[in-house]
PDB file of C-alpha atoms and ligand atoms in Angstrom:
ATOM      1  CA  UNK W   8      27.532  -2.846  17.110  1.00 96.00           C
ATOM      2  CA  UNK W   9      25.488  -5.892  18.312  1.00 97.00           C
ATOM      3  CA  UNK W  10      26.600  -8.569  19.893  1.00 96.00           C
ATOM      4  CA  UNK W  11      25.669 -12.152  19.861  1.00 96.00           C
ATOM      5  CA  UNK W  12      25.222 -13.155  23.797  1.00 97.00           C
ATOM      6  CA  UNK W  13      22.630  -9.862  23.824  1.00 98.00           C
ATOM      7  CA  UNK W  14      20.842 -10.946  21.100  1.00 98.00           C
ATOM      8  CA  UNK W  15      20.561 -14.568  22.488  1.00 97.00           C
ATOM      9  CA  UNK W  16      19.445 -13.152  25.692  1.00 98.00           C
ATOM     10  CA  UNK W  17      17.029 -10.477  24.173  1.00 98.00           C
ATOM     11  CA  UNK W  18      15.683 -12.491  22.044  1.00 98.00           C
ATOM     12  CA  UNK W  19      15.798 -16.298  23.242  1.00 97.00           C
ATOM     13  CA  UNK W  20      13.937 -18.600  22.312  1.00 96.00           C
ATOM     14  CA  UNK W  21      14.140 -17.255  19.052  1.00 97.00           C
ATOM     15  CA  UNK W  22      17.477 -18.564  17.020  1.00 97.00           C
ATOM     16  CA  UNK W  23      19.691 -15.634  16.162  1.00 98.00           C
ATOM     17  CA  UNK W  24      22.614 -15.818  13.773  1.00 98.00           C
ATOM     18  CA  UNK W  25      25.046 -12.747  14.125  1.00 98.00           C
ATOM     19  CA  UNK W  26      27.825 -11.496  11.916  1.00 98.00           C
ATOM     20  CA  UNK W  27      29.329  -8.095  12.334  1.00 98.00           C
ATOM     21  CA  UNK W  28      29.915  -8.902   8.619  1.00 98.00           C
ATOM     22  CA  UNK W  29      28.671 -10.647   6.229  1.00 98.00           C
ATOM     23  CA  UNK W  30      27.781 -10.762   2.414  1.00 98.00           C
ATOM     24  CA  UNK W  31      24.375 -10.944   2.645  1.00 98.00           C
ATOM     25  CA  UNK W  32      21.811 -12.387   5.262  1.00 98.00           C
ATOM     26  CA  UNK W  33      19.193 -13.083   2.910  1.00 98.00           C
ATOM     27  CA  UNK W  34      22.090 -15.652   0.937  1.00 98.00           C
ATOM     28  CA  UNK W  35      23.120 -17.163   4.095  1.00 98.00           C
ATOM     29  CA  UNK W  36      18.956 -17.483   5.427  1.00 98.00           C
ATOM     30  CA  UNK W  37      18.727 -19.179   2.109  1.00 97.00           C
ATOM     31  CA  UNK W  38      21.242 -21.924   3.437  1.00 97.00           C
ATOM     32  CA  UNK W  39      20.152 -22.347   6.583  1.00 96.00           C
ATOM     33  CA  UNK W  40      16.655 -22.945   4.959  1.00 94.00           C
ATOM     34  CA  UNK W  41      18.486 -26.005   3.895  1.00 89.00           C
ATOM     35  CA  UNK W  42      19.885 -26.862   7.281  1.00 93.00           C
ATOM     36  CA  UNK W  43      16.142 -27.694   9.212  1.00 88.00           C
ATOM     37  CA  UNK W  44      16.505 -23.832  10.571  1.00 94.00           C
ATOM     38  CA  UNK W  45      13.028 -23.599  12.138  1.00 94.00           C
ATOM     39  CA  UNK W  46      10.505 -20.994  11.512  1.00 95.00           C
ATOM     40  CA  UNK W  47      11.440 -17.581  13.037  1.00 97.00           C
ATOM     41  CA  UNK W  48      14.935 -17.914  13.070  1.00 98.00           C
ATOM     42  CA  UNK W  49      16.727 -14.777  12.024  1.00 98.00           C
ATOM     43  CA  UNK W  50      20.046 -13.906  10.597  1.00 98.00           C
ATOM     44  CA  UNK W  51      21.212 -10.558  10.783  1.00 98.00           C
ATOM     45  CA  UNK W  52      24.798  -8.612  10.390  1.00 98.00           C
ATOM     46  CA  UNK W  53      25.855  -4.744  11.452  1.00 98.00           C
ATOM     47  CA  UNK W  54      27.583  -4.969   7.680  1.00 98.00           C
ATOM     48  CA  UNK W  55      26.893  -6.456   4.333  1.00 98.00           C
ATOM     49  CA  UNK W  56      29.058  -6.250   1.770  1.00 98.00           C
ATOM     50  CA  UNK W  57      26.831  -8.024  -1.077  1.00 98.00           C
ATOM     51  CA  UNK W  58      23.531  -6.889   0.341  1.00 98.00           C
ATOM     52  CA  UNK W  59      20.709  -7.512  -2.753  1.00 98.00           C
ATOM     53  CA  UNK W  60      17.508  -4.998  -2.877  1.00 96.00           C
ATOM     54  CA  UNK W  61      14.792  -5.979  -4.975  1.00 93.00           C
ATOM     55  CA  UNK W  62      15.123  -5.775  -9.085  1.00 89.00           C
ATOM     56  CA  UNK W  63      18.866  -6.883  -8.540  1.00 92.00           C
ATOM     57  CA  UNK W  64      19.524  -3.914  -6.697  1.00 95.00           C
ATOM     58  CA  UNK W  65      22.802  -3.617  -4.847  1.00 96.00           C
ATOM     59  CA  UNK W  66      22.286  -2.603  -0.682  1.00 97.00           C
ATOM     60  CA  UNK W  67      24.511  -1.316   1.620  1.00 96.00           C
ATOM     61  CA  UNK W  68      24.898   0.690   4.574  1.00 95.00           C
ATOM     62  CA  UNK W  69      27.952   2.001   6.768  1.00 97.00           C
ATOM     63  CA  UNK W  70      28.419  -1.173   9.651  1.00 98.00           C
ATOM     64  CA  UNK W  71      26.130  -0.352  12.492  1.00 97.00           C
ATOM     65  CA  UNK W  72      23.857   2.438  10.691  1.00 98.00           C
ATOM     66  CA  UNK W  73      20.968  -0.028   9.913  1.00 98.00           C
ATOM     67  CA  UNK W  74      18.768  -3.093  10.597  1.00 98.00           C
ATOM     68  CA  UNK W  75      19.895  -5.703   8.056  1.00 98.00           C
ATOM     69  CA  UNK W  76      18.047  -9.163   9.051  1.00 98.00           C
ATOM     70  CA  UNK W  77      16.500 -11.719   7.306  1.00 98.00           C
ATOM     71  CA  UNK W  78      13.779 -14.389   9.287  1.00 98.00           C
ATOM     72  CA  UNK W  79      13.344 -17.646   7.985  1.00 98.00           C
ATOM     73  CA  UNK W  80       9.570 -19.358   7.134  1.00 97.00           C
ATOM     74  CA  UNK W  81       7.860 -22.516   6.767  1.00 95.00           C
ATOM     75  CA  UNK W  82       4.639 -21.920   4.902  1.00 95.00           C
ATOM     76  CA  UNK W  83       2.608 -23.321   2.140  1.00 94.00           C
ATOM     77  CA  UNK W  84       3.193 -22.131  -0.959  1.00 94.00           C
ATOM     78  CA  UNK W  85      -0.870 -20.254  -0.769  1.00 92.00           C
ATOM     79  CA  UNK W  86       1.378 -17.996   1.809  1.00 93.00           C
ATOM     80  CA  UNK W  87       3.864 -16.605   0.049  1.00 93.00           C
ATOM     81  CA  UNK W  88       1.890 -13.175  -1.381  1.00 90.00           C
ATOM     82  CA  UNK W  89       1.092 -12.772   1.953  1.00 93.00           C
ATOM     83  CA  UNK W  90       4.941 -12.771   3.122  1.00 92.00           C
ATOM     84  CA  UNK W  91       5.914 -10.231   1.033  1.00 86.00           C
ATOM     85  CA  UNK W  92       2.735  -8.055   2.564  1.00 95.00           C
ATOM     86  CA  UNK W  93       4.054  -8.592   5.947  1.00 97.00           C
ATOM     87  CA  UNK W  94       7.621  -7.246   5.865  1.00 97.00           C
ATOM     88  CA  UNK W  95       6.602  -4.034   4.695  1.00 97.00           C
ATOM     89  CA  UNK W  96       3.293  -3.673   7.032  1.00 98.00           C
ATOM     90  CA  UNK W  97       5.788  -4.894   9.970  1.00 98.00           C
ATOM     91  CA  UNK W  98       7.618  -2.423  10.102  1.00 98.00           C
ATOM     92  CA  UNK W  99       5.480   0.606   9.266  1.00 98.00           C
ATOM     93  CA  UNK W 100       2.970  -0.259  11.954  1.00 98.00           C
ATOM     94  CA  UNK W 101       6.289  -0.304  14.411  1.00 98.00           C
ATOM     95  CA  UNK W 102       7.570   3.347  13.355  1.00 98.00           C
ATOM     96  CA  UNK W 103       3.461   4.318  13.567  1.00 98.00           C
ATOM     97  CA  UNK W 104       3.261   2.993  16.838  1.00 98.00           C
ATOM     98  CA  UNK W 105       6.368   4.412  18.109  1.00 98.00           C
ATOM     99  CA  UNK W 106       4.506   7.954  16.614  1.00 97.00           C
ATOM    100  CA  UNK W 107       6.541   8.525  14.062  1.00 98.00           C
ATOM    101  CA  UNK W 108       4.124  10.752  11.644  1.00 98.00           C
ATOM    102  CA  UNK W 109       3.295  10.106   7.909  1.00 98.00           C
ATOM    103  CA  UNK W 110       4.760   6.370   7.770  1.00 98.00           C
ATOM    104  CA  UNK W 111       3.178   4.730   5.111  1.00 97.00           C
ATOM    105  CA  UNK W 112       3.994   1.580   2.131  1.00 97.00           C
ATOM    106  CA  UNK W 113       4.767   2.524  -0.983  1.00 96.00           C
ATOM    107  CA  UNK W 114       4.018  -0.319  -3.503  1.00 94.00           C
ATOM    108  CA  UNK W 115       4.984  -2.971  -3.103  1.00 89.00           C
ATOM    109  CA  UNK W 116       6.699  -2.805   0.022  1.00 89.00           C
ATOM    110  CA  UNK W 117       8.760   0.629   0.359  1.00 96.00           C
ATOM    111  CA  UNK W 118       8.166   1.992   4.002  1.00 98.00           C
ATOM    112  CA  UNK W 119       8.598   5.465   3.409  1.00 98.00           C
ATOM    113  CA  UNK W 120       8.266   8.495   6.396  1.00 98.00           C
ATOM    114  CA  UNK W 121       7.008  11.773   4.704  1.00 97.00           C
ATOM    115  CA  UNK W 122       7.479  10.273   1.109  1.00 96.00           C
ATOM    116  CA  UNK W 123      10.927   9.114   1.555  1.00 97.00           C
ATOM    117  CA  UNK W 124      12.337   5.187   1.576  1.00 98.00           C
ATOM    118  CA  UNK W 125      13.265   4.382   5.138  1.00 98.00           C
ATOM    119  CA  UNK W 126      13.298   0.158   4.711  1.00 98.00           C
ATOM    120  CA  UNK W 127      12.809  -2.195   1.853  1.00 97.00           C
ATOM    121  CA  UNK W 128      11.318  -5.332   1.675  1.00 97.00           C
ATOM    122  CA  UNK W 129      13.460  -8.330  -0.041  1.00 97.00           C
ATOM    123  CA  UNK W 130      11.227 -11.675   0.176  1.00 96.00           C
ATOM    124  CA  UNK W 131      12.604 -15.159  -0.907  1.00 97.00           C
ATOM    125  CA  UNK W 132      11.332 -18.269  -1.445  1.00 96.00           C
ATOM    126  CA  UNK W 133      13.394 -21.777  -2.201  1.00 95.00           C
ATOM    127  CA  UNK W 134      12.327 -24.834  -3.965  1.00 95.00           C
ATOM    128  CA  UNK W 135      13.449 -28.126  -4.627  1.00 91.00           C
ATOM    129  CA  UNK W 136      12.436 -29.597  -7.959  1.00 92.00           C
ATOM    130  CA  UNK W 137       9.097 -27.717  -7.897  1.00 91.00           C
ATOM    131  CA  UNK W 138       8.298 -27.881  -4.495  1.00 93.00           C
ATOM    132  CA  UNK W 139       8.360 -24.723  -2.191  1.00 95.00           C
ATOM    133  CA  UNK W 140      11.217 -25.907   0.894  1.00 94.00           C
ATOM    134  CA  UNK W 141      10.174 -22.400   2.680  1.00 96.00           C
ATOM    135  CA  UNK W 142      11.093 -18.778   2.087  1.00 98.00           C
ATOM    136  CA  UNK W 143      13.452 -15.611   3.445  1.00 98.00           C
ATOM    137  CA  UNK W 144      12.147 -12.160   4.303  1.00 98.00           C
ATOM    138  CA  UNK W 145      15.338  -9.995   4.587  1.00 98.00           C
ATOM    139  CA  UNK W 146      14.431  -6.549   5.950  1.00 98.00           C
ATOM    140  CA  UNK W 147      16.507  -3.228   5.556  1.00 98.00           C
ATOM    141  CA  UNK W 148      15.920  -0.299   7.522  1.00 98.00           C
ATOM    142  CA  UNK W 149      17.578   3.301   7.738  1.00 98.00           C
ATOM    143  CA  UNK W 150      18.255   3.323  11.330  1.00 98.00           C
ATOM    144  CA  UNK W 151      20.673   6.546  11.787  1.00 98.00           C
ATOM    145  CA  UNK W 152      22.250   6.419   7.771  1.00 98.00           C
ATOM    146  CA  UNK W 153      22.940   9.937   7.066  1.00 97.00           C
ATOM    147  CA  UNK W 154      21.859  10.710   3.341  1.00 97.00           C
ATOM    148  CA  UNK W 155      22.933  14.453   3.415  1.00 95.00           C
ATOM    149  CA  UNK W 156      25.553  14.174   1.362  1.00 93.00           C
ATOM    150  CA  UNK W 157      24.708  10.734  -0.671  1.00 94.00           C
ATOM    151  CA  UNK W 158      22.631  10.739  -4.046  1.00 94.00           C
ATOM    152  CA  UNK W 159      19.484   9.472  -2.103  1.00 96.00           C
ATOM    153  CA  UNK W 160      19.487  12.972  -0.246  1.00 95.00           C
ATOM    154  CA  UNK W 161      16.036  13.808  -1.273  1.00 96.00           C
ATOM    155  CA  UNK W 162      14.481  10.003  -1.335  1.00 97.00           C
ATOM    156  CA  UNK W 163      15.536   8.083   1.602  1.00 98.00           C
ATOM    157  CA  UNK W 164      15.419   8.761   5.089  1.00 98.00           C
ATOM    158  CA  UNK W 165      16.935   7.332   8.493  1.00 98.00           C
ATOM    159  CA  UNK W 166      14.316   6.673  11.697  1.00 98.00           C
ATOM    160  CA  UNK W 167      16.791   8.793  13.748  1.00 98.00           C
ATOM    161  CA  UNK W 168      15.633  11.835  11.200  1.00 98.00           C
ATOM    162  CA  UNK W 169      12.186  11.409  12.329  1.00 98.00           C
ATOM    163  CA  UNK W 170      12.617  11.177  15.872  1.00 97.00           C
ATOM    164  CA  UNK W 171      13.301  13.067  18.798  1.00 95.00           C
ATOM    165  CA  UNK W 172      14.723  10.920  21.233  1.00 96.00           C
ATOM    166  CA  UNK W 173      17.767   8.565  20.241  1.00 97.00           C
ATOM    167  CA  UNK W 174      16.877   5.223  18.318  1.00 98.00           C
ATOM    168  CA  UNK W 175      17.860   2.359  19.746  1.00 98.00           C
ATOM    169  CA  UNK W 176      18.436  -0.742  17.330  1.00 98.00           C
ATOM    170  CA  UNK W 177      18.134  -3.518  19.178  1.00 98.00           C
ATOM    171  CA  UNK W 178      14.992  -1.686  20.688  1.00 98.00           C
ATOM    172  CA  UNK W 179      13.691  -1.865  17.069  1.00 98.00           C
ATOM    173  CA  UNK W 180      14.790  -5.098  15.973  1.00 98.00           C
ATOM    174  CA  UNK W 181      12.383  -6.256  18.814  1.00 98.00           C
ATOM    175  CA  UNK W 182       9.623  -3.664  18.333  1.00 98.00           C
ATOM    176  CA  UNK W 183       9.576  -5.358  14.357  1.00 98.00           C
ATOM    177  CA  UNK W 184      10.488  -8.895  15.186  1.00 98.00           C
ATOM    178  CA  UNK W 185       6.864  -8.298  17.935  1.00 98.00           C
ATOM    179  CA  UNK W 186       5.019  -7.041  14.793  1.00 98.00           C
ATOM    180  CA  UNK W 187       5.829  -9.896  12.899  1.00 98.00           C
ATOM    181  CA  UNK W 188       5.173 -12.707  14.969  1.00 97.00           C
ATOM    182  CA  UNK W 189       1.762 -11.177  15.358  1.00 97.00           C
ATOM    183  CA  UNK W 190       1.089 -11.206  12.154  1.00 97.00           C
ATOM    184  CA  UNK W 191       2.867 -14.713  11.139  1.00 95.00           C
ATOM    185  CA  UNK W 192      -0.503 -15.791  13.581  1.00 90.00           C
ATOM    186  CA  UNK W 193      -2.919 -14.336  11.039  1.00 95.00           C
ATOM    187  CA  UNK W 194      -0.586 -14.505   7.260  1.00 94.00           C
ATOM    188  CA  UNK W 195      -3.869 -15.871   5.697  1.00 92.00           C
ATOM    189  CA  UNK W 196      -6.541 -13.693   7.269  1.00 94.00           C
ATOM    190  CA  UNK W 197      -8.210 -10.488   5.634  1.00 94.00           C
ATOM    191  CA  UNK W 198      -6.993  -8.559   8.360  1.00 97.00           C
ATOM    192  CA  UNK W 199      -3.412  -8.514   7.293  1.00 97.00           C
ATOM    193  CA  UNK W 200      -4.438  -7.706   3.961  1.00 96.00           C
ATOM    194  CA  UNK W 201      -6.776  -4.914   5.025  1.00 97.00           C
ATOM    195  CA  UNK W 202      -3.998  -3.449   7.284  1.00 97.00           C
ATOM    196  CA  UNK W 203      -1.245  -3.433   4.377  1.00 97.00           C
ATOM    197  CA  UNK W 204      -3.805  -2.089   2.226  1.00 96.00           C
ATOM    198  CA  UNK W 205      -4.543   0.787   4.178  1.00 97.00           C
ATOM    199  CA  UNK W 206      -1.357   1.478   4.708  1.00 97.00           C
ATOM    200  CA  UNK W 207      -0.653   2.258   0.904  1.00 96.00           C
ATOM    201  CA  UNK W 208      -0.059   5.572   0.275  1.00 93.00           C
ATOM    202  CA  UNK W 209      -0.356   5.607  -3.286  1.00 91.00           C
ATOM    203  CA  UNK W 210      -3.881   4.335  -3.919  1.00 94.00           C
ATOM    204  CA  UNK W 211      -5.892   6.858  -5.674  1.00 94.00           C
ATOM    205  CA  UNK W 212      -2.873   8.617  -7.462  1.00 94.00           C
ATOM    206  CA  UNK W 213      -1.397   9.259 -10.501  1.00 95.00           C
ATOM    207  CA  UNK W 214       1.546   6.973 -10.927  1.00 94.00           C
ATOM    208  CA  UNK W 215       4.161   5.786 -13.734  1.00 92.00           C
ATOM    209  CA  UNK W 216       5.337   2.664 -14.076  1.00 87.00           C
ATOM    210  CA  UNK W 217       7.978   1.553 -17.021  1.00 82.00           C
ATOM    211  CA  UNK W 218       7.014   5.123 -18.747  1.00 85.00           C
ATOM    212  CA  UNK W 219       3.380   4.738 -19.073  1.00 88.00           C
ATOM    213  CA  UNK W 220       0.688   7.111 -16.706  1.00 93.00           C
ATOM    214  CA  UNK W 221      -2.006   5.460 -14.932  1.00 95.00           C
ATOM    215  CA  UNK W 222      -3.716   6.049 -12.142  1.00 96.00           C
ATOM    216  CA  UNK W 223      -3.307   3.509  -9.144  1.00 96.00           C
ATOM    217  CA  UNK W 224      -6.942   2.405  -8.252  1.00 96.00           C
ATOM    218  CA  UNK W 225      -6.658  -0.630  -6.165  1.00 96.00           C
ATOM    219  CA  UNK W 226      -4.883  -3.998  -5.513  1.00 96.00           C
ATOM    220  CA  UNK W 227      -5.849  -7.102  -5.933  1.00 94.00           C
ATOM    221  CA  UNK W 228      -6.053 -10.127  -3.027  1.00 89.00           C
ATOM    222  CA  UNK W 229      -2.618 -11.370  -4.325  1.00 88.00           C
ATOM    223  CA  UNK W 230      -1.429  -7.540  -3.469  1.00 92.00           C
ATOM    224  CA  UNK W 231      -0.865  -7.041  -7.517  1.00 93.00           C
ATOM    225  CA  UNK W 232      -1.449  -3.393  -8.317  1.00 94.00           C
ATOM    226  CA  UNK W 233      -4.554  -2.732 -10.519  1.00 96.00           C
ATOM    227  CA  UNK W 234      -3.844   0.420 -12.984  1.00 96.00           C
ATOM    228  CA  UNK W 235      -5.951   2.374 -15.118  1.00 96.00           C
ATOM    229  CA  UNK W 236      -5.135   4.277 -18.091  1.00 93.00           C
ATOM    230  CA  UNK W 237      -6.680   7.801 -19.116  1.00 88.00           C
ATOM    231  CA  UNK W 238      -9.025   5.770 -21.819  1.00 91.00           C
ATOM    232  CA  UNK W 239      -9.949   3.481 -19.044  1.00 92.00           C
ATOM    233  CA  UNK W 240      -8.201   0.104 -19.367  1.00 94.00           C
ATOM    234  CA  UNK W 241      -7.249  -1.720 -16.301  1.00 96.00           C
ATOM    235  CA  UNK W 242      -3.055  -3.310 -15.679  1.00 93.00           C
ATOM    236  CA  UNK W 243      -2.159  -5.592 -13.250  1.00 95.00           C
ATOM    237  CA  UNK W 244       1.442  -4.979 -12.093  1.00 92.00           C
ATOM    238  CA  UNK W 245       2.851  -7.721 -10.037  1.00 90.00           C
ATOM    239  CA  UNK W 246       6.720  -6.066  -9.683  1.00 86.00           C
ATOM    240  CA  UNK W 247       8.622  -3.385 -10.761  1.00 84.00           C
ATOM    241  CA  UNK W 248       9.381   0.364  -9.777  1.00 85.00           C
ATOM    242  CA  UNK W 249       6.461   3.180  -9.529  1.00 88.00           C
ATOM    243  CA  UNK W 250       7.366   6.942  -9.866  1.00 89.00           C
ATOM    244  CA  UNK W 251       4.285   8.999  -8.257  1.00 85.00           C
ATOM    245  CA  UNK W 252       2.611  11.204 -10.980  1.00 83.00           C
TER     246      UNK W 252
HETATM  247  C1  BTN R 327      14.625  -3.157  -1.566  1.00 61.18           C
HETATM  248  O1  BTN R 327      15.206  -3.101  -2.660  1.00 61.18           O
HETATM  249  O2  BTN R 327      13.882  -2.243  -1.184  1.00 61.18           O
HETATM  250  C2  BTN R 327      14.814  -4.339  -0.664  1.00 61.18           C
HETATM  251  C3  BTN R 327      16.022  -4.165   0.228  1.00 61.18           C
HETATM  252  C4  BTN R 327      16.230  -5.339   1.149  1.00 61.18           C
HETATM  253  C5  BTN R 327      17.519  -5.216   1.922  1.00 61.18           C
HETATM  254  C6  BTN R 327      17.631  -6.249   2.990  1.00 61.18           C
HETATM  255  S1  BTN R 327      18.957  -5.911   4.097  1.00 61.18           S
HETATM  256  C7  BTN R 327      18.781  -7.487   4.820  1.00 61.18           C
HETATM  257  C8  BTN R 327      18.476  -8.466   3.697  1.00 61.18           C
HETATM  258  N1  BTN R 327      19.679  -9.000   3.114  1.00 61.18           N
HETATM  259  C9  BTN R 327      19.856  -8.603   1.850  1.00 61.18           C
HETATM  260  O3  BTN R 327      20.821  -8.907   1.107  1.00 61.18           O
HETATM  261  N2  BTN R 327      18.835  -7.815   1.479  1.00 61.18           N
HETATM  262  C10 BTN R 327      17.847  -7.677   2.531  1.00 61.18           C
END
C-alpha cells in the first residue's frame, strides 16, 4: 500500500491527497476543485469502493492492485477536448517508453497492451452557473490485477502481465504524473494532438458502434471519431463504446 509521508516526499511540491480507501477520487477531486486546490494536485486511494468508469460504469480493483488517481486542472474551457486526449496519451507513451510492446489508445481513451484494456480514462469538468470552475482527470490503471479468473479474462490486462521485471507503483505513478506535466505545457498545441492520434490503434478499421458497421477513417481536431458507412456517408461520434469489426 502507499503511504502518505512517501508520496509527499516523492512527489513534493506537488499536493497529494491519500486514502487507503475511499469512494471515489474523481468525487472527492471534484470537491477539492471547490476548495482553491491548485492545478496539479492529485488525489489518489489503494481502494475505491464507488469508483465510476466512463458511460456510468462501475470501477473497482482489489486495494493495492492498481493506480486509481485523479489530478485536478485549471484551464479554459477551449482546453477541455484536449484533457480528455491527454490522460489516455499519458499513460501509453509511459508503458511505450518503459518498452512495453503493442501499447496503443483505443477510442476514445482505452490504453490497451496487445488489444486488451490496461487503464481508462474518466475526465471531469465542473461549472458554476455556466461557467467552467476547472476539471478532474481520474486515471485507472491495471497495475498487477489478475483477470484469470474474472469475466474480463480475455479483454483487460495488468502492466505486471506485460513485463518482465516487477512493477513498481509508485515508480509509475511518477513515470505518468512526468508524462503529464509535459504535456499540460503544450494541451493546446498540434503536437499533443498528433501524438494521441498516432497512437490510435483503430484508425483505418472496421468498427461497430451502437450496432451499426463503419469503418473508422479519422478524427476530427476536437478528437470526435469520423465514421464511414459501406455507401459512403460520414458519422461523427463524440462518446460511446466501439467493438472492432
Ligand atoms: C473507463 O471507464 O475506462 C474510465 C475508468 C476511470 C477509472 C478511474 S480510477 C480513478 C478515478 N476515480 C474514479 O472514480 N474513476 C477514475
Amino acid at each position: 500500500m502507499f503511504n502518505s509521508q512517501v508520496l509527499a516526499a516523492e512527489l513534493h511540491p506537488r499536493q497529494v491527497r491519500y486514502f487507503p480507501q475511499i469512494a471515489s477520487t474523481n468525487d472527492l477531486a471534484l470537491t477539492l476543485l471547490n476548495q482553491s486546490a491548485p492545478t496539479g494536485t492529485i488525489v489518489i486511494a489503494d481502494e475505491q469502493t464507488k469508483g465510476r468508469g466512463r458511460l456510468g460504469r462501475t470501477w473497482y480493483a482489489l486495494p493495492g492492485t492498481s493506480l486509481l488517481f485523479t489530478m485536478i486542472f485549471r484551464l479554459p474551457q477551449s482546453s477541455l477536448p484536449r484533457l480528455t486526449m491527454l490522460g489516455g496519451l499519458a499513460v501509453c507513451e509511459t508503458l511505450q517508453h518503459m518498452g512495453i510492446q503493442e501499447v496503443g489508445i483505443k477510442w476514445a481513451n482505452d490504453v490497451q497492451i496487445r488489444g486488451r484494456k490496461v487503464a481508462g480514462v474518466l475526465p471531469e469538468a465542473a461549472w458554476d452557473g455556466g461557467k467552467l470552475t476547472g476539471a478532474v482527470l481520474g486515471i485507472g490503471v491495471n497495475v498487477t490485477v489478475d483477470f484469470a479468473a474474472s469475466p474480463f479474462r480475455d479483454t483487460a490486462i495488468s502492466v505486471q502481465d506485460a513485463s518482465d521485471t516487477p512493477i513498481d507503483r509508485l515508480d509509475l505513478l511518477k513515470r505518468i504524473l512526468a508524462r503529464l506535466d509535459a504535456w499540460v505545457e503544450r494541451l493546446e498545441s498540434d503536437h499533443l494532438f498528433e501524438a494521441w492520434r498516432g497512437n490510435l490503434n483503430m484508425i483505418g478499421q472496421y468498427v461497430t458502434v451502437e450496432g451499426r458497421r463503419s469503418k473508422a477513417i479519422r478524427v476530427d481536431d476536437d478528437g470526435a471519431l469520423i465514421l464511414s458507412d459501406e455507401d459512403g456517408t460520414l458519422h461523427r461520434v463524440i462518446a460511446g463504446d466501439i467493438l472492432l469489426g
